[in-house]
Amino acid sequence: MQNLRTPYYLIDKPALQRNLDTIDYIRKHSGAKVLLALKCFATWSVFDQMRPHMDGTTSSSLYEVKLGYQKFGGETHAYSVAFADHEIDEVVANCDKIIFNSIAQLKRFEAAAQGKSMGLRLNPGISCAGFDLADPARAYSRLGEGDPDRILSVMDQLDGVMIHNNCENNDFARFDDLLGQIEQTYGTILKRLKWVSLGGGISFTAQGYPLDAFCQRLRRFAQDYGVQVYLEPGEAAVRHSTTLEVSVLDVGFNGKHLAVVDSSTEAHMLDLLIYRETAPVGDGKGEHEYMICGKTCLAGDIFGEGRFSAPLKVGDRISIGDAAGYTMVKKNWFNGVHMPSIAIKEADGSVRVVREFSFDDYVNSLS
Ligand SMILES: *Cc1c(COP(=O)(O)O)cnc(C)c1O
């Protein structure tokens, strides 16, 4: 592996399989169908591995719905905060179900969507989200309809609803409580539907998540309302499956030992900046502490701090953890930093590169 040029995202298939096995367990014991949220992870080179363990994909745009239809197959759900007139025919042609974000969008496009199962995004006004930026129930939220009477007025057009109001929620009791409140407010509506998608953001692949209680809760919900339940995991499907492999370009000391690497948070792991998180780096037990820094000119381009068993030197390789979700789909050409390749590690340890980027890709992203 040392001969692969850094930086590259490295998807570890056995690690990904652990999440897929959990998803299989949930499908089997809850009866829920599970769709991959492409906005989190859309690296289609591993779709062959994921396909047998998931029921399809869900999307947030025309391009995602097309990618899901062409590259993943199975059930393809189309959702968007707003579809444009010029997109709608292609969206409809590439989906099994279409979920509108507002009643106005439903009315605008219901004729164009005839023949497809139609749904509406329901915003219950309550959520589990640590950041206002990512809170679908924030004040003045545009994400979905909340008023039960307004929703009841379009019931005849609806087969289902999608509710996405969890974000990185690893607390089953909180999920259970939120779902209970939704049942109280929207029970009459739920009883008249064929399917309900409970969205993503449920951290069911986190260590120690009470899977059996979760499955029972989903099963009970499905039975009480006579609906097919869907889950739409992004992060939970790919957590801990991928690293960003980088090399040290420079080391220094400015009150802390630091190592500059051939990658960047802003360009390659943007959510670290947006959500003020740090990535796992180092082995956690060595006695040499380093701040791992990106190579853009952004002052706060820092991946995180970690412990290493030996002093770092130029040329050393470092793995940055948790690099699957919201990374490859968000990478960009900021500072013209070389875009990481994408590589896949098989169960036998062999690694193959499935995509490389070059100067030409940078040039062609602009004009
Ligand atoms: C973002 C999103 C998801 C996936 O969320 P994760 O937190 O990555 O599981 C699923 N459904 C909808 C509607 C979303 O907006």
mmCIF file of C-alpha atoms and ligand atoms in Angstrom:
data_model
loop_
_atom_site.group_PDB
_atom_site.id
_atom_site.type_symbol
_atom_site.label_atom_id
_atom_site.label_comp_id
_atom_site.label_asym_id
_atom_site.label_seq_id
_atom_site.Cartn_x
_atom_site.Cartn_y
_atom_site.Cartn_z
ATOM 1 C CA MET A 1 0.000 0.000 0.000
ATOM 2 C CA GLN A 2 2.986 2.297 0.558
ATOM 3 C CA ASN A 3 3.298 2.691 -3.207
ATOM 4 C CA LEU A 4 -0.159 4.264 -3.604
ATOM 5 C CA ARG A 5 0.278 8.005 -3.861
ATOM 6 C CA THR A 6 -1.493 9.918 -1.079
ATOM 7 C CA PRO A 7 -3.954 11.448 -0.470
ATOM 8 C CA TYR A 8 -6.647 8.836 -0.947
ATOM 9 C CA TYR A 9 -9.881 7.783 0.706
ATOM 10 C CA LEU A 10 -9.615 4.122 1.597
ATOM 11 C CA ILE A 11 -12.885 2.212 1.895
ATOM 12 C CA ASP A 12 -12.430 -0.948 3.939
ATOM 13 C CA LYS A 13 -14.917 -3.509 2.659
ATOM 14 C CA PRO A 14 -14.885 -5.751 5.756
ATOM 15 C CA ALA A 15 -15.532 -2.688 7.949
ATOM 16 C CA LEU A 16 -18.382 -1.618 5.684
ATOM 17 C CA GLN A 17 -19.756 -5.148 5.868
ATOM 18 C CA ARG A 18 -20.173 -4.868 9.648
ATOM 19 C CA ASN A 19 -22.647 -2.012 9.111
ATOM 20 C CA LEU A 20 -24.392 -3.919 6.327
ATOM 21 C CA ASP A 21 -24.791 -6.938 8.615
ATOM 22 C CA THR A 22 -26.462 -4.679 11.183
ATOM 23 C CA ILE A 23 -28.759 -3.334 8.480
ATOM 24 C CA ASP A 24 -29.686 -6.901 7.519
ATOM 25 C CA TYR A 25 -30.504 -7.632 11.148
ATOM 26 C CA ILE A 26 -32.760 -4.579 11.331
ATOM 27 C CA ARG A 27 -34.546 -5.428 8.083
ATOM 28 C CA LYS A 28 -35.139 -8.973 9.262
ATOM 29 C CA HIS A 29 -36.324 -8.171 12.773
ATOM 30 C CA SER A 30 -38.246 -4.944 12.200
ATOM 31 C CA GLY A 31 -39.733 -5.460 8.737
ATOM 32 C CA ALA A 32 -38.458 -2.000 7.778
ATOM 33 C CA LYS A 33 -36.923 -1.373 4.380
ATOM 34 C CA VAL A 34 -33.615 0.453 4.346
ATOM 35 C CA LEU A 35 -32.523 2.953 1.692
ATOM 36 C CA LEU A 36 -29.085 4.511 1.345
ATOM 37 C CA ALA A 37 -29.150 8.333 1.559
ATOM 38 C CA LEU A 38 -26.958 9.284 -1.390
ATOM 39 C CA LYS A 39 -26.314 12.786 -0.129
ATOM 40 C CA CYS A 40 -24.080 11.234 2.546
ATOM 41 C CA PHE A 41 -22.293 8.623 0.490
ATOM 42 C CA ALA A 42 -22.509 7.991 -3.229
ATOM 43 C CA THR A 43 -19.297 6.105 -4.007
ATOM 44 C CA TRP A 44 -20.876 3.697 -6.444
ATOM 45 C CA SER A 45 -17.870 1.417 -6.713
ATOM 46 C CA VAL A 46 -19.014 -0.290 -3.514
ATOM 47 C CA PHE A 47 -22.704 -0.447 -4.457
ATOM 48 C CA ASP A 48 -22.231 -4.065 -5.567
ATOM 49 C CA GLN A 49 -21.325 -4.872 -1.977
ATOM 50 C CA MET A 50 -24.135 -2.774 -0.467
ATOM 51 C CA ARG A 51 -26.974 -3.738 -2.816
ATOM 52 C CA PRO A 52 -27.844 -7.144 -1.296
ATOM 53 C CA HIS A 53 -28.196 -5.567 2.158
ATOM 54 C CA MET A 54 -30.246 -2.477 1.360
ATOM 55 C CA ASP A 55 -33.531 -1.986 -0.492
ATOM 56 C CA GLY A 56 -32.460 0.941 -2.650
ATOM 57 C CA THR A 57 -31.613 4.618 -2.380
ATOM 58 C CA THR A 58 -33.102 7.960 -1.506
ATOM 59 C CA SER A 59 -32.051 11.243 -2.993
ATOM 60 C CA SER A 60 -32.136 14.995 -2.684
ATOM 61 C CA SER A 61 -31.846 16.063 -6.317
ATOM 62 C CA LEU A 62 -32.294 15.000 -9.921
ATOM 63 C CA TYR A 63 -28.664 13.900 -10.207
ATOM 64 C CA GLU A 64 -28.830 11.793 -7.062
ATOM 65 C CA VAL A 65 -32.045 10.101 -8.098
ATOM 66 C CA LYS A 66 -30.504 9.256 -11.489
ATOM 67 C CA LEU A 67 -27.364 7.930 -9.841
ATOM 68 C CA GLY A 68 -29.428 5.782 -7.490
ATOM 69 C CA TYR A 69 -31.540 4.417 -10.323
ATOM 70 C CA GLN A 70 -28.596 3.722 -12.625
ATOM 71 C CA LYS A 71 -25.961 2.534 -10.187
ATOM 72 C CA PHE A 72 -27.808 1.021 -7.217
ATOM 73 C CA GLY A 73 -31.208 -0.088 -8.440
ATOM 74 C CA GLY A 74 -33.835 -1.528 -6.145
ATOM 75 C CA GLU A 75 -36.326 1.040 -4.892
ATOM 76 C CA THR A 76 -35.485 4.604 -5.815
ATOM 77 C CA HIS A 77 -37.055 7.388 -3.779
ATOM 78 C CA ALA A 78 -36.956 10.905 -5.173
ATOM 79 C CA TYR A 79 -37.055 13.806 -2.767
ATOM 80 C CA SER A 80 -35.950 17.385 -3.151
ATOM 81 C CA VAL A 81 -36.514 20.548 -1.186
ATOM 82 C CA ALA A 82 -37.795 21.903 -4.496
ATOM 83 C CA PHE A 83 -38.010 20.351 -7.952
ATOM 84 C CA ALA A 84 -37.771 22.633 -10.994
ATOM 85 C CA ASP A 85 -40.214 22.441 -13.907
ATOM 86 C CA HIS A 86 -37.444 21.356 -16.281
ATOM 87 C CA GLU A 87 -36.377 18.513 -13.963
ATOM 88 C CA ILE A 88 -39.646 16.883 -13.057
ATOM 89 C CA ASP A 89 -40.115 14.539 -16.025
ATOM 90 C CA GLU A 90 -36.631 13.079 -15.637
ATOM 91 C CA VAL A 91 -37.072 12.772 -11.865
ATOM 92 C CA VAL A 92 -40.328 10.870 -12.362
ATOM 93 C CA ALA A 93 -38.764 8.633 -15.010
ATOM 94 C CA ASN A 94 -35.976 7.645 -12.612
ATOM 95 C CA CYS A 95 -37.921 6.933 -9.413
ATOM 96 C CA ASP A 96 -40.428 4.571 -7.824
ATOM 97 C CA LYS A 97 -41.708 7.027 -5.237
ATOM 98 C CA ILE A 98 -41.628 10.784 -5.229
ATOM 99 C CA ILE A 99 -41.709 12.770 -1.999
ATOM 100 C CA PHE A 100 -42.608 16.448 -2.189
ATOM 101 C CA ASN A 101 -41.323 18.901 0.365
ATOM 102 C CA SER A 102 -44.408 21.116 0.332
ATOM 103 C CA ILE A 103 -48.066 20.959 -0.558
ATOM 104 C CA ALA A 104 -47.407 23.640 -3.176
ATOM 105 C CA GLN A 105 -44.829 21.371 -4.899
ATOM 106 C CA LEU A 106 -47.221 18.423 -4.641
ATOM 107 C CA LYS A 107 -49.972 20.415 -6.364
ATOM 108 C CA ARG A 108 -47.596 21.777 -8.995
ATOM 109 C CA PHE A 109 -46.274 18.359 -9.989
ATOM 110 C CA GLU A 110 -48.940 15.788 -9.094
ATOM 111 C CA ALA A 111 -50.085 15.544 -12.708
ATOM 112 C CA ALA A 112 -46.495 15.019 -13.924
ATOM 113 C CA ALA A 113 -45.986 12.338 -11.246
ATOM 114 C CA GLN A 114 -49.107 10.307 -12.077
ATOM 115 C CA GLY A 115 -48.439 6.598 -11.839
ATOM 116 C CA LYS A 116 -45.811 6.966 -9.110
ATOM 117 C CA SER A 117 -46.428 6.573 -5.429
ATOM 118 C CA MET A 118 -46.502 10.088 -3.980
ATOM 119 C CA GLY A 119 -45.478 11.280 -0.557
ATOM 120 C CA LEU A 120 -45.020 14.457 1.401
ATOM 121 C CA ARG A 121 -42.314 15.461 3.837
ATOM 122 C CA LEU A 122 -43.848 15.927 7.254
ATOM 123 C CA ASN A 123 -42.156 18.330 9.651
ATOM 124 C CA PRO A 124 -43.296 17.497 13.179
ATOM 125 C CA GLY A 125 -41.610 20.582 14.637
ATOM 126 C CA ILE A 126 -39.566 18.460 17.044
ATOM 127 C CA SER A 127 -36.168 16.922 16.447
ATOM 128 C CA CYS A 128 -32.961 15.573 17.837
ATOM 129 C CA ALA A 129 -30.181 17.686 16.351
ATOM 130 C CA GLY A 130 -27.189 19.193 18.075
ATOM 131 C CA PHE A 131 -26.671 22.021 15.601
ATOM 132 C CA ASP A 132 -29.211 24.644 14.594
ATOM 133 C CA LEU A 133 -27.666 24.569 11.102
ATOM 134 C CA ALA A 134 -28.736 20.942 10.677
ATOM 135 C CA ASP A 135 -31.978 21.050 12.672
ATOM 136 C CA PRO A 136 -34.986 20.362 10.406
ATOM 137 C CA ALA A 137 -37.265 21.638 13.171
ATOM 138 C CA ARG A 138 -35.445 24.969 13.549
ATOM 139 C CA ALA A 139 -37.466 28.182 13.548
ATOM 140 C CA TYR A 140 -38.932 29.029 10.131
ATOM 141 C CA SER A 141 -37.820 25.651 8.776
ATOM 142 C CA ARG A 142 -38.670 25.132 5.096
ATOM 143 C CA LEU A 143 -38.306 21.356 5.425
ATOM 144 C CA GLY A 144 -41.753 19.808 5.134
ATOM 145 C CA GLU A 145 -45.337 20.479 6.169
ATOM 146 C CA GLY A 146 -46.399 20.463 9.799
ATOM 147 C CA ASP A 147 -50.063 21.456 10.033
ATOM 148 C CA PRO A 148 -52.205 18.284 10.310
ATOM 149 C CA ASP A 149 -55.267 19.985 8.797
ATOM 150 C CA ARG A 150 -53.379 21.138 5.735
ATOM 151 C CA ILE A 151 -51.906 17.662 5.290
ATOM 152 C CA LEU A 152 -55.360 16.086 5.665
ATOM 153 C CA SER A 153 -56.601 18.305 2.838
ATOM 154 C CA VAL A 154 -54.303 16.474 0.359
ATOM 155 C CA MET A 155 -54.628 12.956 1.817
ATOM 156 C CA ASP A 156 -56.211 11.584 -1.355
ATOM 157 C CA GLN A 157 -53.020 12.236 -3.308
ATOM 158 C CA LEU A 158 -50.702 10.747 -0.677
ATOM 159 C CA ASP A 159 -49.468 7.183 -0.205
ATOM 160 C CA GLY A 160 -46.851 8.107 2.354
ATOM 161 C CA VAL A 161 -44.880 10.626 4.339
ATOM 162 C CA MET A 162 -41.199 11.105 5.060
ATOM 163 C CA ILE A 163 -40.108 12.413 8.443
ATOM 164 C CA HIS A 164 -36.425 13.189 8.909
ATOM 165 C CA ASN A 165 -35.898 14.744 12.322
ATOM 166 C CA ASN A 166 -32.980 12.826 13.828
ATOM 167 C CA CYS A 167 -29.350 13.780 13.463
ATOM 168 C CA GLU A 168 -26.545 11.590 14.818
ATOM 169 C CA ASN A 169 -29.010 10.343 17.426
ATOM 170 C CA ASN A 170 -27.528 7.405 19.314
ATOM 171 C CA ASP A 171 -30.078 7.600 22.131
ATOM 172 C CA PHE A 172 -32.867 5.090 21.501
ATOM 173 C CA ALA A 173 -35.043 6.561 24.282
ATOM 174 C CA ARG A 174 -34.945 9.924 22.533
ATOM 175 C CA PHE A 175 -35.896 8.345 19.196
ATOM 176 C CA ASP A 176 -38.733 6.464 20.886
ATOM 177 C CA ASP A 177 -39.981 9.622 22.582
ATOM 178 C CA LEU A 178 -39.940 11.679 19.365
ATOM 179 C CA LEU A 179 -41.786 8.943 17.479
ATOM 180 C CA GLY A 180 -44.376 8.795 20.266
ATOM 181 C CA GLN A 181 -45.013 12.517 19.963
ATOM 182 C CA ILE A 182 -45.383 12.160 16.193
ATOM 183 C CA GLU A 183 -47.941 9.388 16.711
ATOM 184 C CA GLN A 184 -49.942 11.626 19.047
ATOM 185 C CA THR A 185 -50.082 14.567 16.654
ATOM 186 C CA TYR A 186 -50.323 12.774 13.318
ATOM 187 C CA GLY A 187 -51.964 9.428 14.207
ATOM 188 C CA THR A 188 -55.032 9.994 12.015
ATOM 189 C CA ILE A 189 -52.831 10.824 9.052
ATOM 190 C CA LEU A 190 -50.493 7.866 9.607
ATOM 191 C CA LYS A 191 -53.452 5.454 9.679
ATOM 192 C CA ARG A 192 -54.403 6.455 6.140
ATOM 193 C CA LEU A 193 -50.983 5.859 4.595
ATOM 194 C CA LYS A 194 -49.264 2.914 2.922
ATOM 195 C CA TRP A 195 -45.716 3.844 3.859
ATOM 196 C CA VAL A 196 -43.826 6.046 6.287
ATOM 197 C CA SER A 197 -40.142 6.857 5.972
ATOM 198 C CA LEU A 198 -38.503 7.753 9.254
ATOM 199 C CA GLY A 199 -35.519 9.328 7.515
ATOM 200 C CA GLY A 200 -31.892 9.080 8.531
ATOM 201 C CA GLY A 201 -29.843 10.274 11.470
ATOM 202 C CA ILE A 202 -30.448 7.256 13.703
ATOM 203 C CA SER A 203 -27.051 5.950 14.852
ATOM 204 C CA PHE A 204 -28.045 2.298 14.929
ATOM 205 C CA THR A 205 -24.563 1.121 13.986
ATOM 206 C CA ALA A 206 -23.018 2.837 17.011
ATOM 207 C CA GLN A 207 -21.470 0.525 19.582
ATOM 208 C CA GLY A 208 -24.066 -0.722 22.057
ATOM 209 C CA TYR A 209 -27.150 0.607 20.237
ATOM 210 C CA PRO A 210 -30.162 -1.394 21.517
ATOM 211 C CA LEU A 211 -31.019 -3.029 18.206
ATOM 212 C CA ASP A 212 -33.726 -5.332 19.507
ATOM 213 C CA ALA A 213 -35.655 -2.549 21.212
ATOM 214 C CA PHE A 214 -35.282 -0.456 18.061
ATOM 215 C CA CYS A 215 -36.596 -3.267 15.847
ATOM 216 C CA GLN A 216 -39.551 -3.911 18.158
ATOM 217 C CA ARG A 217 -40.431 -0.225 18.161
ATOM 218 C CA LEU A 218 -40.373 -0.083 14.356
ATOM 219 C CA ARG A 219 -42.443 -3.244 14.089
ATOM 220 C CA ARG A 220 -45.033 -1.935 16.520
ATOM 221 C CA PHE A 221 -45.254 1.359 14.632
ATOM 222 C CA ALA A 222 -45.739 -0.501 11.343
ATOM 223 C CA GLN A 223 -48.481 -2.673 12.838
ATOM 224 C CA ASP A 224 -50.322 0.114 14.661
ATOM 225 C CA TYR A 225 -50.658 2.196 11.514
ATOM 226 C CA GLY A 226 -50.640 -0.525 8.869
ATOM 227 C CA VAL A 227 -47.664 0.986 7.039
ATOM 228 C CA GLN A 228 -44.426 -0.153 5.456
ATOM 229 C CA VAL A 229 -41.638 1.584 7.368
ATOM 230 C CA TYR A 230 -38.544 2.878 5.595
ATOM 231 C CA LEU A 231 -35.260 4.034 7.099
ATOM 232 C CA GLU A 232 -32.856 6.259 5.159
ATOM 233 C CA PRO A 233 -29.445 5.949 6.763
ATOM 234 C CA GLY A 234 -26.500 7.831 5.406
ATOM 235 C CA GLU A 235 -23.879 8.043 8.112
ATOM 236 C CA ALA A 236 -25.055 4.911 9.952
ATOM 237 C CA ALA A 237 -24.538 2.824 6.810
ATOM 238 C CA VAL A 238 -20.910 3.849 6.306
ATOM 239 C CA ARG A 239 -19.642 4.811 9.771
ATOM 240 C CA HIS A 240 -16.076 3.648 10.535
ATOM 241 C CA SER A 241 -15.677 2.105 7.088
ATOM 242 C CA THR A 242 -13.255 4.588 5.567
ATOM 243 C CA THR A 243 -10.050 6.491 6.288
ATOM 244 C CA LEU A 244 -8.358 9.370 4.531
ATOM 245 C CA GLU A 245 -4.755 8.299 3.935
ATOM 246 C CA VAL A 246 -2.289 11.185 3.904
ATOM 247 C CA SER A 247 1.445 11.846 4.076
ATOM 248 C CA VAL A 248 3.350 14.273 6.290
ATOM 249 C CA LEU A 249 4.845 17.144 4.273
ATOM 250 C CA ASP A 250 6.289 19.215 7.105
ATOM 251 C CA VAL A 251 6.637 19.139 10.879
ATOM 252 C CA GLY A 252 7.146 21.969 13.324
ATOM 253 C CA PHE A 253 6.622 23.246 16.829
ATOM 254 C CA ASN A 254 4.590 26.319 17.706
ATOM 255 C CA GLY A 255 3.784 25.604 21.330
ATOM 256 C CA LYS A 256 2.400 22.277 20.052
ATOM 257 C CA HIS A 257 3.995 19.737 17.791
ATOM 258 C CA LEU A 258 2.336 19.931 14.433
ATOM 259 C CA ALA A 259 2.417 17.979 11.212
ATOM 260 C CA VAL A 260 1.190 19.393 7.906
ATOM 261 C CA VAL A 261 -0.251 16.734 5.596
ATOM 262 C CA ASP A 262 -1.083 16.599 1.873
ATOM 263 C CA SER A 263 -4.821 17.071 2.331
ATOM 264 C CA SER A 264 -7.260 19.579 3.788
ATOM 265 C CA THR A 265 -10.317 19.601 6.003
ATOM 266 C CA GLU A 266 -12.063 22.253 3.971
ATOM 267 C CA ALA A 267 -11.452 20.502 0.656
ATOM 268 C CA HIS A 268 -11.707 16.836 1.698
ATOM 269 C CA MET A 269 -13.492 16.521 5.059
ATOM 270 C CA LEU A 270 -15.550 19.682 5.112
ATOM 271 C CA ASP A 271 -17.964 18.676 7.871
ATOM 272 C CA LEU A 272 -15.156 18.818 10.423
ATOM 273 C CA LEU A 273 -15.213 22.583 9.920
ATOM 274 C CA ILE A 274 -18.950 23.034 9.584
ATOM 275 C CA TYR A 275 -19.745 21.093 12.756
ATOM 276 C CA ARG A 276 -16.548 21.988 14.656
ATOM 277 C CA GLU A 277 -15.514 18.390 15.052
ATOM 278 C CA THR A 278 -12.119 16.746 15.014
ATOM 279 C CA ALA A 279 -11.208 13.546 13.249
ATOM 280 C CA PRO A 280 -9.675 10.578 15.026
ATOM 281 C CA VAL A 281 -5.913 10.518 14.330
ATOM 282 C CA GLY A 282 -3.018 8.596 15.861
ATOM 283 C CA ASP A 283 -3.069 5.363 17.787
ATOM 284 C CA GLY A 284 -4.439 6.930 20.968
ATOM 285 C CA LYS A 285 -1.685 5.594 23.189
ATOM 286 C CA GLY A 286 1.750 6.719 21.920
ATOM 287 C CA GLU A 287 3.551 9.424 23.860
ATOM 288 C CA HIS A 288 4.147 11.850 20.967
ATOM 289 C CA GLU A 289 1.292 14.280 20.626
ATOM 290 C CA TYR A 290 0.664 16.072 17.333
ATOM 291 C CA MET A 291 -1.795 18.446 15.806
ATOM 292 C CA ILE A 292 -2.513 17.190 12.269
ATOM 293 C CA CYS A 293 -2.960 20.143 9.941
ATOM 294 C CA GLY A 294 -4.197 20.557 6.384
ATOM 295 C CA LYS A 295 -2.209 22.269 3.661
ATOM 296 C CA THR A 296 -4.598 25.031 2.588
ATOM 297 C CA CYS A 297 -3.976 28.605 3.689
ATOM 298 C CA LEU A 298 -7.046 28.533 5.940
ATOM 299 C CA ALA A 299 -5.711 29.158 9.462
ATOM 300 C CA GLY A 300 -8.115 26.706 11.052
ATOM 301 C CA ASP A 301 -7.483 23.874 8.581
ATOM 302 C CA ILE A 302 -6.829 21.304 11.320
ATOM 303 C CA PHE A 303 -7.964 17.664 11.278
ATOM 304 C CA GLY A 304 -7.411 16.994 14.951
ATOM 305 C CA GLU A 305 -4.910 16.055 17.592
ATOM 306 C CA GLY A 306 -3.664 12.616 18.439
ATOM 307 C CA ARG A 307 -0.941 10.520 19.972
ATOM 308 C CA PHE A 308 1.662 8.660 17.950
ATOM 309 C CA SER A 309 4.152 6.027 19.077
ATOM 310 C CA ALA A 310 7.112 7.729 17.369
ATOM 311 C CA PRO A 311 7.967 11.314 16.409
ATOM 312 C CA LEU A 312 6.469 12.161 13.019
ATOM 313 C CA LYS A 313 8.784 12.984 10.132
ATOM 314 C CA VAL A 314 8.327 14.087 6.548
ATOM 315 C CA GLY A 315 7.085 11.205 4.417
ATOM 316 C CA ASP A 316 5.290 9.385 7.230
ATOM 317 C CA ARG A 317 1.837 8.095 6.424
ATOM 318 C CA ILE A 318 -1.149 8.890 8.650
ATOM 319 C CA SER A 319 -4.709 7.573 8.591
ATOM 320 C CA ILE A 320 -7.487 10.021 9.387
ATOM 321 C CA GLY A 321 -10.503 8.159 10.701
ATOM 322 C CA ASP A 322 -14.238 8.365 10.000
ATOM 323 C CA ALA A 323 -13.843 9.617 6.463
ATOM 324 C CA ALA A 324 -16.797 8.017 4.634
ATOM 325 C CA GLY A 325 -19.923 10.092 5.255
ATOM 326 C CA TYR A 326 -20.244 13.609 3.810
ATOM 327 C CA THR A 327 -16.642 13.634 2.580
ATOM 328 C CA MET A 328 -16.338 12.243 -0.971
ATOM 329 C CA VAL A 329 -19.696 13.803 -1.902
ATOM 330 C CA LYS A 330 -18.487 17.216 -0.701
ATOM 331 C CA LYS A 331 -14.874 17.319 -1.819
ATOM 332 C CA ASN A 332 -13.884 20.411 -3.736
ATOM 333 C CA TRP A 333 -10.926 22.151 -5.365
ATOM 334 C CA PHE A 334 -10.289 24.810 -2.713
ATOM 335 C CA ASN A 335 -6.679 26.020 -2.891
ATOM 336 C CA GLY A 336 -6.214 23.727 -5.899
ATOM 337 C CA VAL A 337 -5.183 20.978 -3.507
ATOM 338 C CA HIS A 338 -4.820 17.615 -5.214
ATOM 339 C CA MET A 339 -8.103 15.763 -4.806
ATOM 340 C CA PRO A 340 -7.756 12.421 -3.005
ATOM 341 C CA SER A 341 -8.093 9.267 -5.069
ATOM 342 C CA ILE A 342 -10.663 6.695 -4.017
ATOM 343 C CA ALA A 343 -9.389 3.211 -3.183
ATOM 344 C CA ILE A 344 -11.031 0.031 -1.943
ATOM 345 C CA LYS A 345 -9.521 -2.526 0.406
ATOM 346 C CA GLU A 346 -10.734 -6.088 -0.077
ATOM 347 C CA ALA A 347 -11.100 -8.726 2.610
ATOM 348 C CA ASP A 348 -7.739 -10.257 1.606
ATOM 349 C CA GLY A 349 -6.003 -6.937 2.274
ATOM 350 C CA SER A 350 -5.423 -6.032 -1.369
ATOM 351 C CA VAL A 351 -6.130 -2.445 -2.354
ATOM 352 C CA ARG A 352 -7.281 -1.144 -5.720
ATOM 353 C CA VAL A 353 -7.678 2.452 -6.821
ATOM 354 C CA VAL A 354 -11.066 3.089 -8.406
ATOM 355 C CA ARG A 355 -10.774 6.801 -9.166
ATOM 356 C CA GLU A 356 -7.942 9.281 -9.571
ATOM 357 C CA PHE A 357 -8.160 13.016 -10.143
ATOM 358 C CA SER A 358 -5.738 15.237 -12.017
ATOM 359 C CA PHE A 359 -4.951 18.822 -12.907
ATOM 360 C CA ASP A 360 -7.323 18.471 -15.856
ATOM 361 C CA ASP A 361 -10.238 17.741 -13.505
ATOM 362 C CA TYR A 362 -9.425 20.922 -11.625
ATOM 363 C CA VAL A 363 -9.260 22.963 -14.815
ATOM 364 C CA ASN A 364 -12.486 21.427 -16.113
ATOM 365 C CA SER A 365 -14.336 22.279 -12.916
ATOM 366 C CA LEU A 366 -13.931 25.932 -13.902
ATOM 367 C CA SER A 367 -13.761 27.948 -17.050
HETATM 368 C C1 LIG B 1 -29.569 13.804 5.420
HETATM 369 C C2 LIG B 1 -30.753 12.957 5.251
HETATM 370 C C3 LIG B 1 -30.670 11.560 5.463
HETATM 371 C C4 LIG B 1 -29.409 10.876 5.928
HETATM 372 O O1 LIG B 1 -29.005 11.362 7.160
HETATM 373 P P1 LIG B 1 -27.824 10.660 8.008
HETATM 374 O O2 LIG B 1 -27.699 11.540 9.198
HETATM 375 O O3 LIG B 1 -26.592 10.670 7.163
HETATM 376 O O4 LIG B 1 -28.282 9.296 8.333
HETATM 377 C C5 LIG B 1 -31.809 10.813 5.254
HETATM 378 N N1 LIG B 1 -32.970 11.386 4.853
HETATM 379 C C6 LIG B 1 -33.080 12.724 4.628
HETATM 380 C C7 LIG B 1 -34.365 13.287 4.184
HETATM 381 C C8 LIG B 1 -31.979 13.549 4.833
HETATM 382 O O5 LIG B 1 -32.100 14.868 4.637
#
